[in-house]
Short mmCIF file of C-alpha atoms and ligand atoms in Angstrom, two decimals:
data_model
loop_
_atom_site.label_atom_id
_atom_site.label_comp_id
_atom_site.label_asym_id
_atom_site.label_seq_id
_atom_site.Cartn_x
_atom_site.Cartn_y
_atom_site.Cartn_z
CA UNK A 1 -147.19 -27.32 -73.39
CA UNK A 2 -148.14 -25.24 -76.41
CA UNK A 3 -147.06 -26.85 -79.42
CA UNK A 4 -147.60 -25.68 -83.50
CA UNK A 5 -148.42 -28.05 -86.08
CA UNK A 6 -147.41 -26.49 -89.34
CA UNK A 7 -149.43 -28.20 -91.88
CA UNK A 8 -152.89 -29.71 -91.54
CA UNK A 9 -152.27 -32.57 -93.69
CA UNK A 10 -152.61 -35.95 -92.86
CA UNK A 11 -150.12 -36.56 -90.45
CA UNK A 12 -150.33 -32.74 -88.98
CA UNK A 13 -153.82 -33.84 -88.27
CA UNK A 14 -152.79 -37.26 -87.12
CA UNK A 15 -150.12 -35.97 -84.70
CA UNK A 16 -151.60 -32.72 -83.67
CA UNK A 17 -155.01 -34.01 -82.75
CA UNK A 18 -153.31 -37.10 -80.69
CA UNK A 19 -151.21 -34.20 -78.87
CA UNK A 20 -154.23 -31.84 -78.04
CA UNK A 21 -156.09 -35.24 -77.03
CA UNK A 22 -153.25 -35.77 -74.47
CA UNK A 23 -153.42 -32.41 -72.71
CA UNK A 24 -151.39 -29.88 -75.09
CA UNK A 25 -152.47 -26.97 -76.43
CA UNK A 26 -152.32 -27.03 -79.94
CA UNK A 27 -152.45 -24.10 -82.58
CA UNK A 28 -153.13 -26.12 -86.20
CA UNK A 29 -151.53 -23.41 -88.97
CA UNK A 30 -152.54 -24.00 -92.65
CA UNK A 31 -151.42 -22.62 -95.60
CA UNK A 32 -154.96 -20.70 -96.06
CA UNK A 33 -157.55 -18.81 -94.62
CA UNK A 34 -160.50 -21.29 -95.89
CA UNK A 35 -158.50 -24.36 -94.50
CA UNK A 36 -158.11 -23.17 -91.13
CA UNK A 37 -161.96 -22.18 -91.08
CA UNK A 38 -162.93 -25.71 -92.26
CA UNK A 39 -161.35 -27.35 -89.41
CA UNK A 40 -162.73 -24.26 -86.97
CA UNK A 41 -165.57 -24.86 -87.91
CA UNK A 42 -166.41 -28.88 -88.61
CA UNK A 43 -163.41 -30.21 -86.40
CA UNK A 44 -161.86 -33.49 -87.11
CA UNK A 45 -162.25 -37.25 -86.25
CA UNK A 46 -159.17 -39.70 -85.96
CA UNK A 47 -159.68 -43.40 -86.58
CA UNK A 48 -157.70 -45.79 -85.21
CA UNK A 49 -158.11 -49.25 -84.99
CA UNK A 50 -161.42 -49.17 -83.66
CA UNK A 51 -161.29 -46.36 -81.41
CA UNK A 52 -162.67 -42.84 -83.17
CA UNK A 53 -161.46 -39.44 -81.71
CA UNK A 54 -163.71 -36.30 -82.05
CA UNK A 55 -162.10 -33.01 -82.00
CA UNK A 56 -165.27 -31.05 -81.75
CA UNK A 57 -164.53 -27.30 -84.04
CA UNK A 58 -164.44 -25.73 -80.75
CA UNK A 59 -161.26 -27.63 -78.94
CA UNK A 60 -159.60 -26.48 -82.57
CA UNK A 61 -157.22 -23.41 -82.80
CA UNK A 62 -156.59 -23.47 -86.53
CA UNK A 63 -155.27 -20.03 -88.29
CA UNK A 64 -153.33 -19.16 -91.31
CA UNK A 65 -149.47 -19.15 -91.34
CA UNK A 66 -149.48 -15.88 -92.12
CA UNK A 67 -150.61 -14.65 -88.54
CA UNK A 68 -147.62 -17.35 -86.73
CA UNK A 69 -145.12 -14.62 -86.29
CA UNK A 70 -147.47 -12.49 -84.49
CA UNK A 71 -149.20 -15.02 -82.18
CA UNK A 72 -145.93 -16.38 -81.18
CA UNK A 73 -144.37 -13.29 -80.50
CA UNK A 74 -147.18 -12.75 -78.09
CA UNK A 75 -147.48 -16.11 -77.04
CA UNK A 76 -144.25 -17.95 -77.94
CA UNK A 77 -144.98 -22.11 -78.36
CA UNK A 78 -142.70 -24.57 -76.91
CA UNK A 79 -141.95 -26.52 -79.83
CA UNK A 80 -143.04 -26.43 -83.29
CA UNK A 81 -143.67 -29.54 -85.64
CA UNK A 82 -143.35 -28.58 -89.13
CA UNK A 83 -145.19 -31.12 -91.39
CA UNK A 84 -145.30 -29.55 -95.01
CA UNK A 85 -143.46 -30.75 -97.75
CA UNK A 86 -140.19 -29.89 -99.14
CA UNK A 87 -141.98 -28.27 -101.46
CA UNK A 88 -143.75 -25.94 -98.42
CA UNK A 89 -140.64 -24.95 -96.70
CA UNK A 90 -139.94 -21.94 -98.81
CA UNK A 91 -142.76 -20.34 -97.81
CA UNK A 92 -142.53 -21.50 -93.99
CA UNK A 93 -139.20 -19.44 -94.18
CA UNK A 94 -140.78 -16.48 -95.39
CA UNK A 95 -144.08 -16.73 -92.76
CA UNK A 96 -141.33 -16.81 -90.09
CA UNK A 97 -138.73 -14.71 -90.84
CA UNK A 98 -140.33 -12.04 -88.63
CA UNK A 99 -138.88 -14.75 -85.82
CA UNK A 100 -135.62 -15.04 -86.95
CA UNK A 101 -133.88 -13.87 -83.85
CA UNK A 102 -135.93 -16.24 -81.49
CA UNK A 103 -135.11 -19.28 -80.32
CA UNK A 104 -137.81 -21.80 -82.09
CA UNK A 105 -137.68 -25.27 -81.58
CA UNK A 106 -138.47 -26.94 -84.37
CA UNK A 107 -139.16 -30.67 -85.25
CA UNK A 108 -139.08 -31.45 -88.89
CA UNK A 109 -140.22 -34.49 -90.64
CA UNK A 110 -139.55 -34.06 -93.89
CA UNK A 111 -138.88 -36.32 -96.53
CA UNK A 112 -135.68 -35.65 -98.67
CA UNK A 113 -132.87 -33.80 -97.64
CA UNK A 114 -131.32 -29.90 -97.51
CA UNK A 115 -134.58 -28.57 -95.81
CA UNK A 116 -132.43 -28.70 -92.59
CA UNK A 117 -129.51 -26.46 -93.88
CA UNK A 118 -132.16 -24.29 -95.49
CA UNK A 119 -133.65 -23.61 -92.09
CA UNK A 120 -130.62 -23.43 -90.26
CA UNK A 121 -129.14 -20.22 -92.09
CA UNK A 122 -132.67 -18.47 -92.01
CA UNK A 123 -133.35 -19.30 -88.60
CA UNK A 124 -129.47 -19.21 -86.95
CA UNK A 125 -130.76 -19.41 -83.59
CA UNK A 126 -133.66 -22.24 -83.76
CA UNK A 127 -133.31 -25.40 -81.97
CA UNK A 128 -133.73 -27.62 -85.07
CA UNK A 129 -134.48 -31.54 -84.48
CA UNK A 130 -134.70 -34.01 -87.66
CA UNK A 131 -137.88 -36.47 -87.10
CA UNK A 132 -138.20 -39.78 -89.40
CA UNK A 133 -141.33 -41.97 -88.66
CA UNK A 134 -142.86 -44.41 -90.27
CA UNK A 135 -146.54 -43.38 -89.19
CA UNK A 136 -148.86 -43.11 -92.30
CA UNK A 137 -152.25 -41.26 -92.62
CA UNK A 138 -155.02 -41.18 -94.96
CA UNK A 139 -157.09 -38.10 -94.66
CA UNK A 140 -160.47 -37.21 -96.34
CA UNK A 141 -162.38 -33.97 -95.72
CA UNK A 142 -163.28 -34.20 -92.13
CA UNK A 143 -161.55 -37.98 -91.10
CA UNK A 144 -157.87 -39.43 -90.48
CA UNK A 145 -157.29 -42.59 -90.39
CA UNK A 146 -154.13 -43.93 -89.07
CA UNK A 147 -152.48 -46.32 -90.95
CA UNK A 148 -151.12 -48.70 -87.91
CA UNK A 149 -149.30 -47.48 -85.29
CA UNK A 150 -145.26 -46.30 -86.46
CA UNK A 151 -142.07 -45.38 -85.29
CA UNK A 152 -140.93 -42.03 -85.13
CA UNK A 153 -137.53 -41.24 -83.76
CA UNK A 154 -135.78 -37.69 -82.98
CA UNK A 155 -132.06 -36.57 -83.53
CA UNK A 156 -130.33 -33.15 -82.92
CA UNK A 157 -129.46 -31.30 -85.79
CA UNK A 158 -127.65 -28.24 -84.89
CA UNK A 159 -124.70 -27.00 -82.85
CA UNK A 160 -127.31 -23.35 -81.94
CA UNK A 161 -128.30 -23.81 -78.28
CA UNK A 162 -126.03 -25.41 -75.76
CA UNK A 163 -125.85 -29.35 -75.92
CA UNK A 164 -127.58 -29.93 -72.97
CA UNK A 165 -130.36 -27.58 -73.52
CA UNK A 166 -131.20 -29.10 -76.97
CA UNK A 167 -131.04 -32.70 -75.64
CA UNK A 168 -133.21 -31.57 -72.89
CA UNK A 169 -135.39 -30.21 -74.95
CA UNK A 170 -135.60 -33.12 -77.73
CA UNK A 171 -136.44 -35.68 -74.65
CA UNK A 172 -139.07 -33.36 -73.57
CA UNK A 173 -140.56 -34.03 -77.18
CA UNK A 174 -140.41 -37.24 -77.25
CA UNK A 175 -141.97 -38.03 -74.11
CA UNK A 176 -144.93 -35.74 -75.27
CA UNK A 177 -145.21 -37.81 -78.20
CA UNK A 178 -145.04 -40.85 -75.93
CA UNK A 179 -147.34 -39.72 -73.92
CA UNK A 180 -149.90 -38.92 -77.08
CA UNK A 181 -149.94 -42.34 -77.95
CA UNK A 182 -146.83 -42.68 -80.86
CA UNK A 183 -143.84 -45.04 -80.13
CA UNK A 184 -141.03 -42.17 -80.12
CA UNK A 185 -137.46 -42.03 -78.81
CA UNK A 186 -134.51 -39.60 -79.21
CA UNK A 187 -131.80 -41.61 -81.32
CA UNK A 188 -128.21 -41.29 -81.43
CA UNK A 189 -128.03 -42.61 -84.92
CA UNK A 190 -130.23 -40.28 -86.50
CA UNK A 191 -127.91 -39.89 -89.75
CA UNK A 192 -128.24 -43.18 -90.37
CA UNK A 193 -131.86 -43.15 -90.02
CA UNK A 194 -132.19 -39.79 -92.20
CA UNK A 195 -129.86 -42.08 -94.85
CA UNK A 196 -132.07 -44.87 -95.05
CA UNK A 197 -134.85 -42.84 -95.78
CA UNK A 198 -133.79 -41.16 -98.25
CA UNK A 199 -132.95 -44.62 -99.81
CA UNK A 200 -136.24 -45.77 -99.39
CA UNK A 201 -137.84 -42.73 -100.60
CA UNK A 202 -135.30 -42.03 -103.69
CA UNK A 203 -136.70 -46.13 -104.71
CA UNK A 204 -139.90 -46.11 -103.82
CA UNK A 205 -141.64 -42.88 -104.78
CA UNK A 206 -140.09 -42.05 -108.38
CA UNK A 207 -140.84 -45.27 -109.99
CA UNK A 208 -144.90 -45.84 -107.96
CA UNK A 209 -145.45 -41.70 -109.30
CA UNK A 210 -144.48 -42.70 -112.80
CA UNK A 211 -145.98 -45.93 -113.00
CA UNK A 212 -148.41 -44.69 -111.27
CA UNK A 213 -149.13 -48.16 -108.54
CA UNK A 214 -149.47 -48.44 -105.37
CA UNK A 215 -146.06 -49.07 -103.11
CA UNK A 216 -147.29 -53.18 -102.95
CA UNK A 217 -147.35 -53.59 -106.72
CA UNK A 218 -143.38 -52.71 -107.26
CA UNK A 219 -141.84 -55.76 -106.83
CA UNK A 220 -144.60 -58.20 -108.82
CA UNK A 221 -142.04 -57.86 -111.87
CA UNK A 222 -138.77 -58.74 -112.53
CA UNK A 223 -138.24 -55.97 -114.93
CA UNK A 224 -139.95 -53.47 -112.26
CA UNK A 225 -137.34 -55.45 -109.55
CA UNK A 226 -134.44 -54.69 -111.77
CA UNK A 227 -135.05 -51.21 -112.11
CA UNK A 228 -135.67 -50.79 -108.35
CA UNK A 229 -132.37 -52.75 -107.74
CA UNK A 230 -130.56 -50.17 -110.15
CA UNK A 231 -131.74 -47.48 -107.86
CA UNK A 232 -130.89 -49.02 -105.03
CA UNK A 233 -127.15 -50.00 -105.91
CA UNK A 234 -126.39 -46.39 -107.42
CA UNK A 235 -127.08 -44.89 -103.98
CA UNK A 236 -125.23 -47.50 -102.26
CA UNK A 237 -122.17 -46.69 -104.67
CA UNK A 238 -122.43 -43.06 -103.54
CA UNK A 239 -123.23 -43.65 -100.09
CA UNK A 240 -120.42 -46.09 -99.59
CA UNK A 241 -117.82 -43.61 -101.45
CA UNK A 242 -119.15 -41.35 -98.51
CA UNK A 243 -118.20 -43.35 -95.81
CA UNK A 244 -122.30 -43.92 -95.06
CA UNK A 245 -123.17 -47.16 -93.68
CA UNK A 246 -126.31 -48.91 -93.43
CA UNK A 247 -127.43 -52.47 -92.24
CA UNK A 248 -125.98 -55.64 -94.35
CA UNK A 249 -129.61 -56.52 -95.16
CA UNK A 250 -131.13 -52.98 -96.38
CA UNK A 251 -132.61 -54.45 -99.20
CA UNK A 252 -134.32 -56.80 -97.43
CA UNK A 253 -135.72 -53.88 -96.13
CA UNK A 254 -136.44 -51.88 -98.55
CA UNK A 255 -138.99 -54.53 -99.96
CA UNK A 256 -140.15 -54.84 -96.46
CA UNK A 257 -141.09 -51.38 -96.57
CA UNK A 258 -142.93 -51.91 -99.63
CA UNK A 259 -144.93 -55.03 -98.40
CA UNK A 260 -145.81 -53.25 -94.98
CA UNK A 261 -147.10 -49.96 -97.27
CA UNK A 262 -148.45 -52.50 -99.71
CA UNK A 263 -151.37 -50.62 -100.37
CA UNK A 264 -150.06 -46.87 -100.10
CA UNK A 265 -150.20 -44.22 -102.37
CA UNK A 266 -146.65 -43.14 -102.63
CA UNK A 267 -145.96 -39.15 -100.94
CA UNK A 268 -144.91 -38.72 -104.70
CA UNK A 269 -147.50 -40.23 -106.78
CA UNK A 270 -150.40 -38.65 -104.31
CA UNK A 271 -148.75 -35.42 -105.70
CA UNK A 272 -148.53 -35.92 -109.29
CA UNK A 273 -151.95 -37.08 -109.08
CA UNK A 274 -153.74 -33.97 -107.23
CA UNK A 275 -151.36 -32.00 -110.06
CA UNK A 276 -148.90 -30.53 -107.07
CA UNK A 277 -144.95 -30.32 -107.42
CA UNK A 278 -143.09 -32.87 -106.14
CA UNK A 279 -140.19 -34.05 -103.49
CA UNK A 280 -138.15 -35.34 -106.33
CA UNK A 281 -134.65 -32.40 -105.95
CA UNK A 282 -134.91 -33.30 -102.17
CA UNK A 283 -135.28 -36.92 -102.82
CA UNK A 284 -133.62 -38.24 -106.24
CA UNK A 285 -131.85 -34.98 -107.10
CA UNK A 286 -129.97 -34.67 -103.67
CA UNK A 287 -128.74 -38.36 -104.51
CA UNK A 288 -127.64 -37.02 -107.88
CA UNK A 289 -125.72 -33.98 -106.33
CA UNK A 290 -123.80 -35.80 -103.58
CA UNK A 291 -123.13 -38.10 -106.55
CA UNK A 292 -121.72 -35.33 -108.64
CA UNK A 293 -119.91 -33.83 -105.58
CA UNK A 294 -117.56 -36.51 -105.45
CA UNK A 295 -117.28 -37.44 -109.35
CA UNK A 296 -119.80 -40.41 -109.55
CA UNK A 297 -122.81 -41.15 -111.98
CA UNK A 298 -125.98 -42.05 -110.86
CA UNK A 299 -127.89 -42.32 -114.68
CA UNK A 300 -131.05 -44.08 -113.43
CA UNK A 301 -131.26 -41.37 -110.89
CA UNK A 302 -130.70 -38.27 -112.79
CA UNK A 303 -133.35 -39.73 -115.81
CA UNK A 304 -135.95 -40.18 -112.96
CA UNK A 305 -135.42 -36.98 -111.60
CA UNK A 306 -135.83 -35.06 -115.01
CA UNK A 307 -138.27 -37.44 -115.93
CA UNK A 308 -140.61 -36.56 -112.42
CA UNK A 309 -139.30 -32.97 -113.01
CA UNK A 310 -141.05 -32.20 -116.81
CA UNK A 311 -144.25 -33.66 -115.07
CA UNK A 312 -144.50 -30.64 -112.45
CA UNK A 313 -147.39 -29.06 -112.27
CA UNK A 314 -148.28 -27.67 -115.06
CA UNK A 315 -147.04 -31.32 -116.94
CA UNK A 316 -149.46 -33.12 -115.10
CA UNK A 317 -152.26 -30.78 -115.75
O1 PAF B 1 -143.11 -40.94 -99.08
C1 PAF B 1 -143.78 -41.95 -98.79
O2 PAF B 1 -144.84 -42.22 -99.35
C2 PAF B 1 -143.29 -42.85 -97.67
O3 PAF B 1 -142.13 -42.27 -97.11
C3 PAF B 1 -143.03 -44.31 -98.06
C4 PAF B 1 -142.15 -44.97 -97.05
C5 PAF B 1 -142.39 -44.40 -99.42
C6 PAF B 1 -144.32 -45.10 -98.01
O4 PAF B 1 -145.29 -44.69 -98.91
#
């Protein structure tokens, strides 16, 4: 199978190399010219556990997403895992709007929410899948190291392709996955799962980029508790008036999540540190708009937002 990782970040690397390791061929695409050299040239090493993973430069095809279109037109991929931020997809549009009459299948694991849509109308006749995991990556120049194994589960997103095709298709991914070493499965709740997430996210990452901890140290205080609990029951107000449901004991959960991640730098606060923009309109300012839509407030989130917002990037800098 030929599959395209979008984005040689941590988890790109983490996923990609695992995939390529399994039998796949695998085409890295970065955002420039010098990154996809770097890995051409000194390869990568996963760590996990205590097993380490060479990817010697020349088992690496690594180019800039500018040259995608092309390649793939020549030699289309069977599925495509894009792995860049919210922030990234703009630009992934543009790279491969050359393919918009093509039938892509794309995986995308995203945090936040409208990238989906976004892709849909640019890209009417991809195959679009939403993928939530829980695997985490640290990544330094030339190492990733994975942070435990995770859980990464698939869902359908769009009505494009025929039913069966897309389900087909989505199991074909997963058991590639599987077979890579990553616990995956197609879910038939994926909503929910996409939901939860953003809860967790729209908590977690505001308040660790402003205070500027890692995810363990947000629930030492009680006044750091209460302000997480605010969060937490203004999306549950709008989610409920939305008919979403999640599990009885989600907040159990959510400080589950922080516990397990105890020692994570936040997606957020990694960004406002390196000086990059943010997740926060996918995250905290979807939560405020689905708020709005249906005549709710959501204060706590809309100060956070605009709050995360003024420190973008030139804020930070
Ligand atoms: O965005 C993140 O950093 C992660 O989704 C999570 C779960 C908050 C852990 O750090």
């Amino acid at each position: 199978m030929i599959i395209d990782i979008v984005g040689a970040g941590a988890l790109g690397l983490l996923f990609g190399g695992k995939l390529l390791m399994a039998g796949n061929q695998v085409r890295f695409w970065t955002r420039t010219t010098a990154q996809a050299d770097l890995l051409s040239h000194d390869g990568v090493t996963i760590l996990e556990r205590d097993v380490e993973i060479h990817i010697l430069p020349d088992q690496i095809l690594a180019k800039p997403i500018s040259d995608l279109a092309d390649t793939w037109k020549k030699t289309p991929g069977d599925w495509l895992l894009l792995m860049v931020k919210q922030t990234g997809i703009d630009d992934f549009i543009h790279e491969i709007s050359p393919l918009q009459d093509y039938m892509l299948s794309i995986a995308c694991f995203q945090n936040g929410m409208g990238h989906l849509e976004k892709l849909q109308a640019a890209m009417p006749k991809a195959l679009l899948c939403s993928a939530i995991t829980t695997e985490g990556a640290k990544r330094t120049q030339l190492e990733v190291t994975r942070a435990g194994a995770g859980e990464t589960r698939l869902g359908r997103y769009n009505i494009a392709a025929s039913i069966s095709i897309e389900e087909k298709k989505t199991f074909t991914l997963a058991g590639l996955l599987q077979q890579a070493g990553f616990d995956c499965t197609v879910s038939n709740e994926i909503d929910k799962l996409i939901y939860r997430k953003l809860l967790i996210n729209a908590v977690i990452n505001p308040l660790t980029a402003l205070w500027r901890i890692p995810n363990g140290e947000l629930f030492i205080t009680e006044e750091r508790k209460r302000l997480m609990r605010q969060l937490y029951d203004e999306v549950l107000l709008v989610y409920s008036e939305r008919g979403i449901c999640l599990d009885q004991d989600m907040w159990d959960q959510l400080i589950s999540v922080c516990r397990s991640t105890a020692t994570n730098t936040s997606s957020m606060l990694a960004d406002v540190l390196a000086g990059r923009g943010t997740e926060v309109g996918s995250i905290n300012g979807h939560i405020v708009r689905m708020a709005r839509k249906l005549g709710l407030v959501v204060p706590t989130h809309e100060i956070l937002l605009h709050l995360i917002e003024g420190m973008q990037p030139e804020g930070v800098n």
